[in-house]
Coordinates of C-alpha atoms in Angstrom, one line a residue:
Chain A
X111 CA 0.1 -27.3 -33.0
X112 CA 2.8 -25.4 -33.9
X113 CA 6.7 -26.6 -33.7
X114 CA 8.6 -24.1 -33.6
X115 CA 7.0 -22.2 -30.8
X116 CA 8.8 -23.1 -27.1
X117 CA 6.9 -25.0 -25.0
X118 CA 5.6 -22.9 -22.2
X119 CA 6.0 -24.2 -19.1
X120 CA 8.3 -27.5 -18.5
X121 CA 8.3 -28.5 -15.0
X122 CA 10.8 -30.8 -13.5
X123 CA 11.2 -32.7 -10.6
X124 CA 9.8 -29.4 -8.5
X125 CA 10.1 -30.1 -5.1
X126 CA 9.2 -27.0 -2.9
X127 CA 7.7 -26.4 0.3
X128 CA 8.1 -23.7 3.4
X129 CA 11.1 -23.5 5.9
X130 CA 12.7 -26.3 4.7
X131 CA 9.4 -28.5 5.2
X132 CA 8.8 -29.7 1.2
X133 CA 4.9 -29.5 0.3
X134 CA 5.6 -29.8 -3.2
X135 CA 7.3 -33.9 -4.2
X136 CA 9.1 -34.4 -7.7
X137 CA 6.6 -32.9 -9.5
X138 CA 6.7 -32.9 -13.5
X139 CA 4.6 -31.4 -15.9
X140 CA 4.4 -30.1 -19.3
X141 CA 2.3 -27.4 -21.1
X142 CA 1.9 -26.7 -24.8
X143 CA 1.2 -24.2 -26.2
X144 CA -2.6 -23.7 -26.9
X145 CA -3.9 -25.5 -24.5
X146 CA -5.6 -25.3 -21.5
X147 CA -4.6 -27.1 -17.9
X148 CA -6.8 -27.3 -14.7
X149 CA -4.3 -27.5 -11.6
X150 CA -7.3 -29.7 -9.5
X151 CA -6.8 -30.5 -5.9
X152 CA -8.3 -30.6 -2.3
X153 CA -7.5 -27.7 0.1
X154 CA -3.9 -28.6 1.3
X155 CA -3.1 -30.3 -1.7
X156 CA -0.6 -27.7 -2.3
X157 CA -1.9 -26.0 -5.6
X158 CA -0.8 -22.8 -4.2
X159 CA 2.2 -23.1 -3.3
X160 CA 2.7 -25.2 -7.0
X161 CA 1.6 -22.3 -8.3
X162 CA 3.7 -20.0 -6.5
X163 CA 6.9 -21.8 -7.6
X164 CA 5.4 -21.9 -11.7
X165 CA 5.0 -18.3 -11.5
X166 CA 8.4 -17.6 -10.3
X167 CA 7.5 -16.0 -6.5
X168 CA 9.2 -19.0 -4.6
X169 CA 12.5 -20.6 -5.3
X170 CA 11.9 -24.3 -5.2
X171 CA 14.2 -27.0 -3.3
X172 CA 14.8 -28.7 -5.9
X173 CA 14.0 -29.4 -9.6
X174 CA 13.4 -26.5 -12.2
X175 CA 10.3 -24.2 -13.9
X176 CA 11.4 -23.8 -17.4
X177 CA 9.5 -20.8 -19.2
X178 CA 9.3 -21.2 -22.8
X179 CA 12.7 -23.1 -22.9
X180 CA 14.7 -20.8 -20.3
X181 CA 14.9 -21.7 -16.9
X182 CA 12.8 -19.6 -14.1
X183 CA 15.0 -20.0 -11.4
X184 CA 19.0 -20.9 -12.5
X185 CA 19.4 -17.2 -13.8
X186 CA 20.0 -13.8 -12.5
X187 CA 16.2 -11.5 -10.2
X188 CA 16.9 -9.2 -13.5
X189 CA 16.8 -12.1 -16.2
X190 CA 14.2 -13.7 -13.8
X191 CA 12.2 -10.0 -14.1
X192 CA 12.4 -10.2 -17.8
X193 CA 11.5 -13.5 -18.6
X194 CA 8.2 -13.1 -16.0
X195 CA 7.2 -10.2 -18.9
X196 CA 6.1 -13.3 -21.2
X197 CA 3.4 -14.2 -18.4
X198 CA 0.5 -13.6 -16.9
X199 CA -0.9 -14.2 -14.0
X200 CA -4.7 -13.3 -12.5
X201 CA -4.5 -13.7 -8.4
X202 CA -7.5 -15.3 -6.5
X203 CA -7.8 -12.0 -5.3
X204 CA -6.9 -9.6 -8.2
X205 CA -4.2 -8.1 -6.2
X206 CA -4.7 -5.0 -8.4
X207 CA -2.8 -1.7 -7.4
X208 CA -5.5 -0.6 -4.7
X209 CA -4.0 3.4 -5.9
X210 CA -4.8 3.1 -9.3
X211 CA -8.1 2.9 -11.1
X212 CA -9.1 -0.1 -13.2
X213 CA -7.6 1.2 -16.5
X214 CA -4.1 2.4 -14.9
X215 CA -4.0 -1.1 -13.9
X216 CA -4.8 -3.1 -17.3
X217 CA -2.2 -0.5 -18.9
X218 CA 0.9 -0.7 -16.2
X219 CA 2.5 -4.1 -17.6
X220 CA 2.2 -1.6 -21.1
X221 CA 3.5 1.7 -19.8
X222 CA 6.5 -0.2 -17.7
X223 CA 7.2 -2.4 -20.8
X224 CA 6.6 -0.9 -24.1
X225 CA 7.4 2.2 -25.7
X226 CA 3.8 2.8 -27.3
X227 CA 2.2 6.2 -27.0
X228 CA -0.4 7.1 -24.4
X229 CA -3.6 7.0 -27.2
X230 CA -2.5 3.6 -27.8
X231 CA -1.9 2.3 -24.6
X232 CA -5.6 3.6 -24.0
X233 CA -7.0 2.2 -26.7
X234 CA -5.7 -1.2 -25.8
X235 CA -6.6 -1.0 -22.4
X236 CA -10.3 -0.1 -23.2
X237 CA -9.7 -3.2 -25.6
X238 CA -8.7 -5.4 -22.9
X239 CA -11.3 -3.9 -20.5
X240 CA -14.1 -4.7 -23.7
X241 CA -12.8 -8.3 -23.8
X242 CA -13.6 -9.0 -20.2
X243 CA -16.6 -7.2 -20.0
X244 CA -15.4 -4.3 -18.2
X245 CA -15.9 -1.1 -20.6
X246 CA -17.0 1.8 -19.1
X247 CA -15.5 1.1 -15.3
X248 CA -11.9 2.1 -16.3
X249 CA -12.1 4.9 -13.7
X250 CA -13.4 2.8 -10.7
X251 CA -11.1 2.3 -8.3
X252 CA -10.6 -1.5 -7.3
X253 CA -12.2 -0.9 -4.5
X254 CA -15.1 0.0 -5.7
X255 CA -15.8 -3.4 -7.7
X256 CA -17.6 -6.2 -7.0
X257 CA -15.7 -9.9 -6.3
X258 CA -16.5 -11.2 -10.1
X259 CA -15.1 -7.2 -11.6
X260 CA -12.0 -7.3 -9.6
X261 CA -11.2 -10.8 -11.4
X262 CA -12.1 -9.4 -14.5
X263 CA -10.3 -7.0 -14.1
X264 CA -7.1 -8.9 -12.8
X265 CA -7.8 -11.3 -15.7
X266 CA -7.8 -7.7 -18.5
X267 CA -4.7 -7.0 -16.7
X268 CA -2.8 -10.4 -16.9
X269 CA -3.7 -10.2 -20.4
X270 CA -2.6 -6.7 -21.4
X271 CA 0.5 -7.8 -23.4
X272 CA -0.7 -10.2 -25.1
X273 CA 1.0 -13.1 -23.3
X274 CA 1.5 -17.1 -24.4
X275 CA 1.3 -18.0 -21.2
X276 CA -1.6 -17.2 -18.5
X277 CA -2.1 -18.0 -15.4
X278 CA -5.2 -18.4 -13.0
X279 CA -6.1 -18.9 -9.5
X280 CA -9.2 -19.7 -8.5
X281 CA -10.8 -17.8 -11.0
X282 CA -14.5 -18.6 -10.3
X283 CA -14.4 -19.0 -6.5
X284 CA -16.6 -16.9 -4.6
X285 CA -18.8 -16.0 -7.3
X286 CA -22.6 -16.8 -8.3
X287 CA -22.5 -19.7 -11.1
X288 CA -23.9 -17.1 -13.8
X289 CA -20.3 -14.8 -13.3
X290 CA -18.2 -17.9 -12.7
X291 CA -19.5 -19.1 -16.3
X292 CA -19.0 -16.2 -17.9
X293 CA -15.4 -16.1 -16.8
X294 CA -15.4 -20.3 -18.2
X295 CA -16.2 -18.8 -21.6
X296 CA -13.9 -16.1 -20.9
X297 CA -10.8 -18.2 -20.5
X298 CA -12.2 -20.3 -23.3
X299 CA -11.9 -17.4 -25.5
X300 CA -8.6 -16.7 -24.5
X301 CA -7.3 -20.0 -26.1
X302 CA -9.7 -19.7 -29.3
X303 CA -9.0 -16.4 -30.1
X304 CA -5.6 -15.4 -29.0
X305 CA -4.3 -19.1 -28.8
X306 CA -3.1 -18.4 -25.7
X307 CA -2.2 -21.4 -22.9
X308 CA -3.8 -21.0 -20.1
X309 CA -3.0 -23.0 -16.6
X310 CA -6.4 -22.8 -14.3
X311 CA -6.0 -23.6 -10.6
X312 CA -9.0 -24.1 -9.5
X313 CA -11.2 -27.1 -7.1
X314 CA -14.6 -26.2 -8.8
X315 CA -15.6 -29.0 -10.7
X316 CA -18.0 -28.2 -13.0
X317 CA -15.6 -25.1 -14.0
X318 CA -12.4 -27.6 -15.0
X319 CA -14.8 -30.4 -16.9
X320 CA -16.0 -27.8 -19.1
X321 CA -12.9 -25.6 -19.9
X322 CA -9.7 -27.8 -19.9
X323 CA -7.9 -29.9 -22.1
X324 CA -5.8 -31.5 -19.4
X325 CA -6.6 -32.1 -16.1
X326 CA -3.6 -32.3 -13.7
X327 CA -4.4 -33.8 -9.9
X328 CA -2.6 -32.8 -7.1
X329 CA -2.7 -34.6 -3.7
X330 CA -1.0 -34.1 -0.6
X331 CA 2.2 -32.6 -3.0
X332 CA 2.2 -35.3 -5.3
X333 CA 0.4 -35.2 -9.0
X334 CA -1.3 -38.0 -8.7
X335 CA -2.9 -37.9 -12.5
X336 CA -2.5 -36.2 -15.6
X337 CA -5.1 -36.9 -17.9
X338 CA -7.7 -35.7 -20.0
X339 CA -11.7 -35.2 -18.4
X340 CA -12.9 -38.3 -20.0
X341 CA -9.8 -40.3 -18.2
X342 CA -10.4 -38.4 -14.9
X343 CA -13.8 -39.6 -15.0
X344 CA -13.0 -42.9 -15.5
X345 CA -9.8 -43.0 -13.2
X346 CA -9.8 -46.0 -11.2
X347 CA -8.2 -44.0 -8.1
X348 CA -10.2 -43.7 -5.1
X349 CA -8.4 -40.5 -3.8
X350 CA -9.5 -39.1 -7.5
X351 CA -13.1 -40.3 -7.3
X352 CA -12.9 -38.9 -3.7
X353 CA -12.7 -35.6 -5.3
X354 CA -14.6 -35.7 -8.5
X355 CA -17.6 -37.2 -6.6
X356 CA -17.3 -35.1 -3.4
X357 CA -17.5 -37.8 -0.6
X358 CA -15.4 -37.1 2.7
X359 CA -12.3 -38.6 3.2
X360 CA -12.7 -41.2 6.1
X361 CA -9.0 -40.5 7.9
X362 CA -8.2 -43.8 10.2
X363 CA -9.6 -43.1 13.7
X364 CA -7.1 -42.9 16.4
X365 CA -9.1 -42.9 19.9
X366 CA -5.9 -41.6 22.2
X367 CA -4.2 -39.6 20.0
X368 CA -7.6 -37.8 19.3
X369 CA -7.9 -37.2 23.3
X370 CA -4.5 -36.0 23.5
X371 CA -4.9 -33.5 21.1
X372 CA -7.9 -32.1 22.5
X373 CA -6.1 -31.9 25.8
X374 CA -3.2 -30.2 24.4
X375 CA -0.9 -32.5 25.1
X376 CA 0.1 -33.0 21.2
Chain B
X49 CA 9.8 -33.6 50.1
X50 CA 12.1 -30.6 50.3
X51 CA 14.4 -31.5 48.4
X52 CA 12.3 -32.0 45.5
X53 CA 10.7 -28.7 46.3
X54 CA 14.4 -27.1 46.1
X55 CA 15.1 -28.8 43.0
X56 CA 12.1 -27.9 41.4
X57 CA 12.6 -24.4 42.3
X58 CA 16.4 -24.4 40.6
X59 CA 15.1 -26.3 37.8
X60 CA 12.5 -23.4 37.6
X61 CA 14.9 -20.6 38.1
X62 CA 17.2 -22.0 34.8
X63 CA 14.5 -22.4 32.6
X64 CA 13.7 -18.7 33.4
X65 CA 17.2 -18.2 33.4
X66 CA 17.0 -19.9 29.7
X67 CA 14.5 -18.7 28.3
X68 CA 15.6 -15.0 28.8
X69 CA 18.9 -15.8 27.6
X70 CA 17.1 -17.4 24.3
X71 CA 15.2 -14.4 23.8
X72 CA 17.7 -12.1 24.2
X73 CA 19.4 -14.1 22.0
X74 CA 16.4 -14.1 19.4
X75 CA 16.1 -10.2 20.0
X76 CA 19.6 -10.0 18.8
X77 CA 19.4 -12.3 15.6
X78 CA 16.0 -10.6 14.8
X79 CA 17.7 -7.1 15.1
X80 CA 21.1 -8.0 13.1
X81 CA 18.7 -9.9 10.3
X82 CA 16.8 -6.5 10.2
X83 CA 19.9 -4.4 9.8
X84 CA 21.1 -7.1 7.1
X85 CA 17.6 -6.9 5.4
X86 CA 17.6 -2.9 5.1
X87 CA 21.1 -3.2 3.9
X88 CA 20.7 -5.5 1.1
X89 CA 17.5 -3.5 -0.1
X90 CA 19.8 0.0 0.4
X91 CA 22.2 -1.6 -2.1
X92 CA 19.9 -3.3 -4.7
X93 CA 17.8 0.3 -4.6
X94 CA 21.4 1.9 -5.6
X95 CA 22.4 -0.6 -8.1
X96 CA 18.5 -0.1 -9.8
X97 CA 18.8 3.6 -9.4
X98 CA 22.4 3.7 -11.0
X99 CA 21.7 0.7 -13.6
X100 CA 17.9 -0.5 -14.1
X101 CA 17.5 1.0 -16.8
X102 CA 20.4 -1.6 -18.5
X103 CA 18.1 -4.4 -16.9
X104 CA 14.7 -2.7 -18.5
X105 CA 13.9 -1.9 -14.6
X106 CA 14.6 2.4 -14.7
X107 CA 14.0 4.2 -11.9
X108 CA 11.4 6.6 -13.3
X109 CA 11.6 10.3 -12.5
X110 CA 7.6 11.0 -12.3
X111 CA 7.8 8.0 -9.7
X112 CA 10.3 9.7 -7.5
X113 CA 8.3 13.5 -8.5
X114 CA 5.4 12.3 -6.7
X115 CA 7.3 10.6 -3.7
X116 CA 8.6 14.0 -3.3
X117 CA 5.4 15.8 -3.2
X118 CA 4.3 13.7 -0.7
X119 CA 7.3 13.1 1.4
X120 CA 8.4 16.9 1.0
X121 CA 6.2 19.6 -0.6
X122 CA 3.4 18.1 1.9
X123 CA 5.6 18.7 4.4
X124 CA 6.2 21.9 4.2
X125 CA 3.5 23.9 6.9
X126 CA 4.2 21.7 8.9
X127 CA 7.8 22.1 9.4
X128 CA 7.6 25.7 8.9
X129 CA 5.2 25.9 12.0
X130 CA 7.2 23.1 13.9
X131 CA 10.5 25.1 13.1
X132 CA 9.3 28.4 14.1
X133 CA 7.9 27.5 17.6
X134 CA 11.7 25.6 18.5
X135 CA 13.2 29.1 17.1
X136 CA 10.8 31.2 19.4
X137 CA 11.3 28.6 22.7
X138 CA 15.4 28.9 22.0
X139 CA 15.2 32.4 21.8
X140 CA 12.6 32.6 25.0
X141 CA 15.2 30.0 26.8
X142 CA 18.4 31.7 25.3
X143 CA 17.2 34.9 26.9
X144 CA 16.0 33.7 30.3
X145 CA 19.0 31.7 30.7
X146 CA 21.6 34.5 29.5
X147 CA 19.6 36.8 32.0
X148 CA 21.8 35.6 34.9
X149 CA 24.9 37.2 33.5
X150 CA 22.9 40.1 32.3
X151 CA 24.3 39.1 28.9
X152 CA 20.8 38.5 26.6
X153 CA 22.0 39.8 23.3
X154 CA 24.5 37.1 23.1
X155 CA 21.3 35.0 22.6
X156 CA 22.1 35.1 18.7
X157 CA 25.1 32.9 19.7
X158 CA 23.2 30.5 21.3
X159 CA 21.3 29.9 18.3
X160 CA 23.3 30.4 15.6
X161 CA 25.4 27.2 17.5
X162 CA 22.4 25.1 18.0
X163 CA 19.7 25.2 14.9
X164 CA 21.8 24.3 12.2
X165 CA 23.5 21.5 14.0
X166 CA 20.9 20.3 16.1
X167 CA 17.6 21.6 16.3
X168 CA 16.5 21.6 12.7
X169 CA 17.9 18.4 11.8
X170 CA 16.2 16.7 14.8
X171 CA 13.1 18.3 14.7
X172 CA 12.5 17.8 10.9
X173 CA 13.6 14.1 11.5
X174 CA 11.8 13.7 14.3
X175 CA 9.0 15.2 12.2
X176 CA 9.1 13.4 8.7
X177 CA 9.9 10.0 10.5
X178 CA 6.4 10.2 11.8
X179 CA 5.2 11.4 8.6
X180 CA 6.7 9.4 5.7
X181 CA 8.2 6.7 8.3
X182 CA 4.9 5.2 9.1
X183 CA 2.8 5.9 5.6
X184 CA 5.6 3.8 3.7
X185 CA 5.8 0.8 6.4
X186 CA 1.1 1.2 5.8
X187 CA 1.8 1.7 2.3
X188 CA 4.3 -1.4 1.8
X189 CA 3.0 -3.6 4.4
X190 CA -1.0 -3.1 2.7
X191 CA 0.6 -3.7 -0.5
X192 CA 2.3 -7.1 0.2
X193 CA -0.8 -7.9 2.7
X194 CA -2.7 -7.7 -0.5
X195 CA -0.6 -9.2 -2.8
X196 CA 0.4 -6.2 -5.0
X197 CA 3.8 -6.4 -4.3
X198 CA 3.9 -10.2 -5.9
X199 CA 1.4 -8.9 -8.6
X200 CA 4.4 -6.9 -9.6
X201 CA 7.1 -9.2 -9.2
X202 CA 5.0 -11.5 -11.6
X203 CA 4.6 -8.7 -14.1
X204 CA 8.3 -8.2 -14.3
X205 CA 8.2 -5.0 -12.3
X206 CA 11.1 -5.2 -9.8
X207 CA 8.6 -3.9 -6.7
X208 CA 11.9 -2.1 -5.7
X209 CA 12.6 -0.2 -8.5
X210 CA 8.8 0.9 -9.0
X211 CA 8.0 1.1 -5.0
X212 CA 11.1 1.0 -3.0
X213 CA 13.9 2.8 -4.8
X214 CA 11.6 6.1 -5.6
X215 CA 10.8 6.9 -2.0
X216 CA 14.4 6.6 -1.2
X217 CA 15.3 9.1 -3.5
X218 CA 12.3 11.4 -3.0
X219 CA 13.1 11.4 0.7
X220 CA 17.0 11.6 -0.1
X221 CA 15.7 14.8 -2.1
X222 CA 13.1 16.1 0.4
X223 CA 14.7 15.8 4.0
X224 CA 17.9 18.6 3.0
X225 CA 15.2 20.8 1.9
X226 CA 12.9 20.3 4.6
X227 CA 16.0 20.9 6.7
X228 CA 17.0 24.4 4.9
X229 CA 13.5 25.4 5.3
X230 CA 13.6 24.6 8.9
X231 CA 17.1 26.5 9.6
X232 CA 15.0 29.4 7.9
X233 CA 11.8 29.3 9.5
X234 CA 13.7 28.8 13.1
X235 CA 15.9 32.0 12.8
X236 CA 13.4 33.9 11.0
X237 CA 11.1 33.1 13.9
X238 CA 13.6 33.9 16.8
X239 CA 14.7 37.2 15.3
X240 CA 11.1 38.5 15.5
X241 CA 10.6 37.5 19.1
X242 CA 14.0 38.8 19.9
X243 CA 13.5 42.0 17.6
X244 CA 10.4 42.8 20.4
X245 CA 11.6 41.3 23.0
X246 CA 15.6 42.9 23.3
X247 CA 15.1 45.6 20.3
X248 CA 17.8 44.0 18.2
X249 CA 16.9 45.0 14.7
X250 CA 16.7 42.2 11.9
X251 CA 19.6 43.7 10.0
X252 CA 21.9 43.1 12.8
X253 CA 20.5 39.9 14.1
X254 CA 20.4 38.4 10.6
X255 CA 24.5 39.4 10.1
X256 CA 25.1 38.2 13.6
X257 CA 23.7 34.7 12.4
X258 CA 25.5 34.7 9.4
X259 CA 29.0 35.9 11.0
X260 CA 28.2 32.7 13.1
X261 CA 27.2 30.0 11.5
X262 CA 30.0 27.9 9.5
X263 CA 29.8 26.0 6.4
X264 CA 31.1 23.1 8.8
X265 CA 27.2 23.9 10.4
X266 CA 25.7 23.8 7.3
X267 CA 27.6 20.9 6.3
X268 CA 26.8 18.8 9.8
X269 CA 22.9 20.2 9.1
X270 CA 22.3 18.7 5.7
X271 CA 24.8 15.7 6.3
X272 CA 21.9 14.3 8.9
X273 CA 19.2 15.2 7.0
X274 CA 20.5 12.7 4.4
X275 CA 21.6 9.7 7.1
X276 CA 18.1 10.6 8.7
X277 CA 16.5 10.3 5.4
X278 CA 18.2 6.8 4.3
X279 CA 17.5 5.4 8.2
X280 CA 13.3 6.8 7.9
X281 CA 13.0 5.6 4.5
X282 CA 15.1 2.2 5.0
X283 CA 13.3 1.5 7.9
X284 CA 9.9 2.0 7.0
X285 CA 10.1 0.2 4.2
X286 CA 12.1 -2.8 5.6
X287 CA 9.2 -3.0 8.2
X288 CA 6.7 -2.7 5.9
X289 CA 7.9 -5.8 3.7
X290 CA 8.0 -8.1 6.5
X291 CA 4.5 -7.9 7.4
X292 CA 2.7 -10.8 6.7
X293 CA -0.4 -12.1 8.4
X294 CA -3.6 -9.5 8.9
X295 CA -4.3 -6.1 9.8
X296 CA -3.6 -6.1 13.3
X297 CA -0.2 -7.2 12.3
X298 CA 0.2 -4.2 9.9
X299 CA -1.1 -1.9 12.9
X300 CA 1.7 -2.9 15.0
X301 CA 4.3 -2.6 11.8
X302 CA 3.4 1.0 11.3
X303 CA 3.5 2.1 15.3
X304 CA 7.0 0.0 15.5
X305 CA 7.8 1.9 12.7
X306 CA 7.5 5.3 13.8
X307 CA 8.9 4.2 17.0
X308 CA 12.2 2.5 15.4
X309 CA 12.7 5.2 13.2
X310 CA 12.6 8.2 15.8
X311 CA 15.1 6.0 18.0
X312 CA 17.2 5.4 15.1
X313 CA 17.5 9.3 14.5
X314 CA 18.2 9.8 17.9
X315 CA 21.0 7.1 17.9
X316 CA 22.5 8.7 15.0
X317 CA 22.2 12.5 16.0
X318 CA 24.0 10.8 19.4
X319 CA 27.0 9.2 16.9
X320 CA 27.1 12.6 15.5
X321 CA 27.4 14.4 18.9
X322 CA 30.1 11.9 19.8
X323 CA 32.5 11.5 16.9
X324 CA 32.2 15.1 15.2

């Protein structure tokens, strides 16, 4: 591991939530370069909106998101803008320009900001669109891909400048285990070959054992373990073992309460 | 008994009483926060526009090019035909109105007074607001629905400066010319109906007009095409970024849109009326 290269993400003391209600409690966590993080948590844990604050679309209520060693959220939108170039991030649902095809997509981040030539910025793109599997569909429209394409495709596009830093969510939900693996080996390659750090938000399992290098747990807003997958495997935490092992949370049983609910009265 | 029943009934009557006061309340907040919204996104649209490119976040011309194609060059048949038919009805109006006094070939007056400073405005307003008023609340309001507006946030495109501030400017651009066109289209329409209808040659008719109108016209024609232009383009877009939920939600953006926007126009053609 290099030195002298920032770290990438520092998080501390995040706390963050909606109107005022926090979801997100003191969170801290770190993330070097190189390496690979699985953001692991039950629906409602509050990976999302963790996310959300890392990637710099919510302002949290407290605490900061440093990006390789400048802070996300005590500068200017512009700075904020500029600092976001160093990222990037693949949405759970590709959120790719629905006007443009495939390849105007992978190459906005590269015409918006770089001065490289059109050939080039087409060669790279056709590049970017090899890596993830995608030659040959750079004039489909996003519409016109399949669930596993468009996250390729949102993956060739978080990756167009070459960024230290990626970021994805839920990157294999949704799709039939053969395209989710391939997208594993994908993000594998990422790290190997471009040495890039990658932070995967995901609750599939079998995905996280196999590609990260640090597990992080989230529960209820709280990161309740930071560890590798040998330690989360032996973790002595029932809420933990809840989740690795699938069984149902048995919530304490309130009789009345439960009635008064279903009459509407709560 | 009774008296309960009474009570029941006042208590009844000030919670009514309440809760219209609370929403008329609410209506008001909602509506001041809207105008606050559209203003803070006119002002950072004209501080990108005037200095993104310092901040790496330019403004780019082929951006605003095509927001004018659609907004304006689209536009065009449309207002031409619109334009023309107000031009003939004036003229048919003018004519069947002046008839009382026997005094039809004063129509020219009529018109030259009321196109520039009225009719074309309005009706090219009226026109583009439904137009470019409703497809950038759809266009904005699909785009955050779907999460492209954060996808460019998060790739350090300021959505404002690559969505926003170009179809300010391309409607900024489009709406005078639309409006020129329209003064055109109207008088060139009502000089050929009047040319049949009261023999009035175009030579004539055409140096009537321009013995008429004032640059003070011109200046009131083109001044609200450019405040009808901000309030489309500022309200459609405001609209649009507030959408959040599903598609029924971004059905009733777009028809509120169109709605708020015409009423907007109207309000400010009213101002106009008023103070100038």
């Amino acid at each position: 591991m290099a030195t002298d290269k920032p770290t990438p993400i520092i998080v501390s003391n995040l706390k963050g939530g909606y109107n005022g209600v926090p979801v997100i409690h003191g969170c801290n966590m770190t993330i070097e370069p190189g390496e690979i993080v699985v953001i692991m948590g039950g629906s409602g844990s509050g990976k999302s909106t963790f996310l959300r604050h890392l990637i710099g679309l919510k302002a949290p209520m407290e605490g900061d998101v440093e990006l390789f060693g400048k802070s996300l959220y005590g500068v200017s939108e512009m700075e904020r803008l500029s600092l976001l170039k160093n990222i990037g991030v693949a949405f759970q649902s590709g959120a790719l320009l629905s006007s443009m095809t495939v390849a105007q997509n992978v190459a906005l981040p590269m015409i918006e900001h770089t001065d490289l030539d059109e050939e080039t910025i087409s060669f790279i793109t056709r590049m970017k669109l090899d890596f993830v599997g995608l030659l040959g569909k750079e004039d489909l429209l996003p519409s016109e891909l399949s669930g596993g394409m468009l996250k390729r495709a949102a993956v060739a596009r978080a990756i167009a400048l070459d960024p230290r830093l990626t970021f994805m969510d839920e990157p294999s939900a949704g799709l039939d285990p053969v395209i989710a693996a391939a997208l594993d080996e994908l993000i594998i390659k990422l790290k190997t070959s471009l040495g890039m750090s990658v932070v995967v938000v995901t609750h599939e399992l079998d995905s996280a054992f196999k590609i990260a290098d640090r597990i992080v747990v989230l529960d209820r807003g709280y990161i309740i373990f930071t560890g590798t997958v040998d330690e989360i495997k032996n973790s002595d935490n029932q809420r933990i073992q809840n989740l690795i092992n699938r069984i149902a949370e048995e919530e304490e049983f309130d009789p009345e309460a439960h009635l008064k609910r279903l009459y509407g009265e709560i | 008994m009774a008296q309960s029943s009474t009570s029941d009934k006042i208590v009844k009557g000030v919670t009514a009483f309440g809760r219209t006061g609370k929403a008329t309340v609410t209506g008001l907040i909602d509506g001041i926060s809207f105008i606050g919204f559209a203003c803070i996104i006119l002002w950072q649209s004209l501080y990108l526009i005037a200095l993104g490119r310092r901040h790496a976040q330019p403004v780019r011309l082929r951006h605003i090019a095509a927001e004018i194609h659609t907004a304006g060059i689209q536009a065009i048949p449309v207002v031409l035909l619109m334009a023309s038919t107000i031009g003939i009805m004036l003229s048919i109006q003018g004519i069947y109105s002046l008839r009382v006094f026997g005094a039809e070939t004063q129509v020219t007056f009529g018109l030259a007074l009321s196109i520039p400073r009225e009719f074309a405005p309005l009706i090219t307003g009226i026109l583009v607001a439904g137009r470019s008023g409703s497809q950038l609340t759809s266009r904005v309001g699909s785009m955050r629905l779907n999460g492209e507006i954060d996808a460019l946030s998060v790739m350090g495109i300021s959505p404002l400066r690559y969505v926003v501030a170009p179809s300010l400017v391309g409607l900024i651009v489009s709406l005078p010319i639309l409006v020129a066109i329209a003064n055109i289209a109207a008088f060139g329409a009502a000089g050929l109906y009047i040319n049949i209808v009261l023999g009035i040659g175009p030579t004539a008719y055409w140096a009537d007009v321009l013995s008429i109108v004032t640059l003070v016209d011109l200046m009131h024609s083109f001044g609200k095409a450019v405040i009808f232009s901000m309030l489309i383009s500022l309200t459609g877009i405001s609209i649009g970024m507030g959408v959040s939920g599903g598609a029924e939600v971004l059905g009733k953006a777009t028809t509120s849109s169109v709605v708020t926007c015409i009423s907007a126009i109207i309000a400010a053609d009213a101002v106009f009326a008023l103070v100038l």
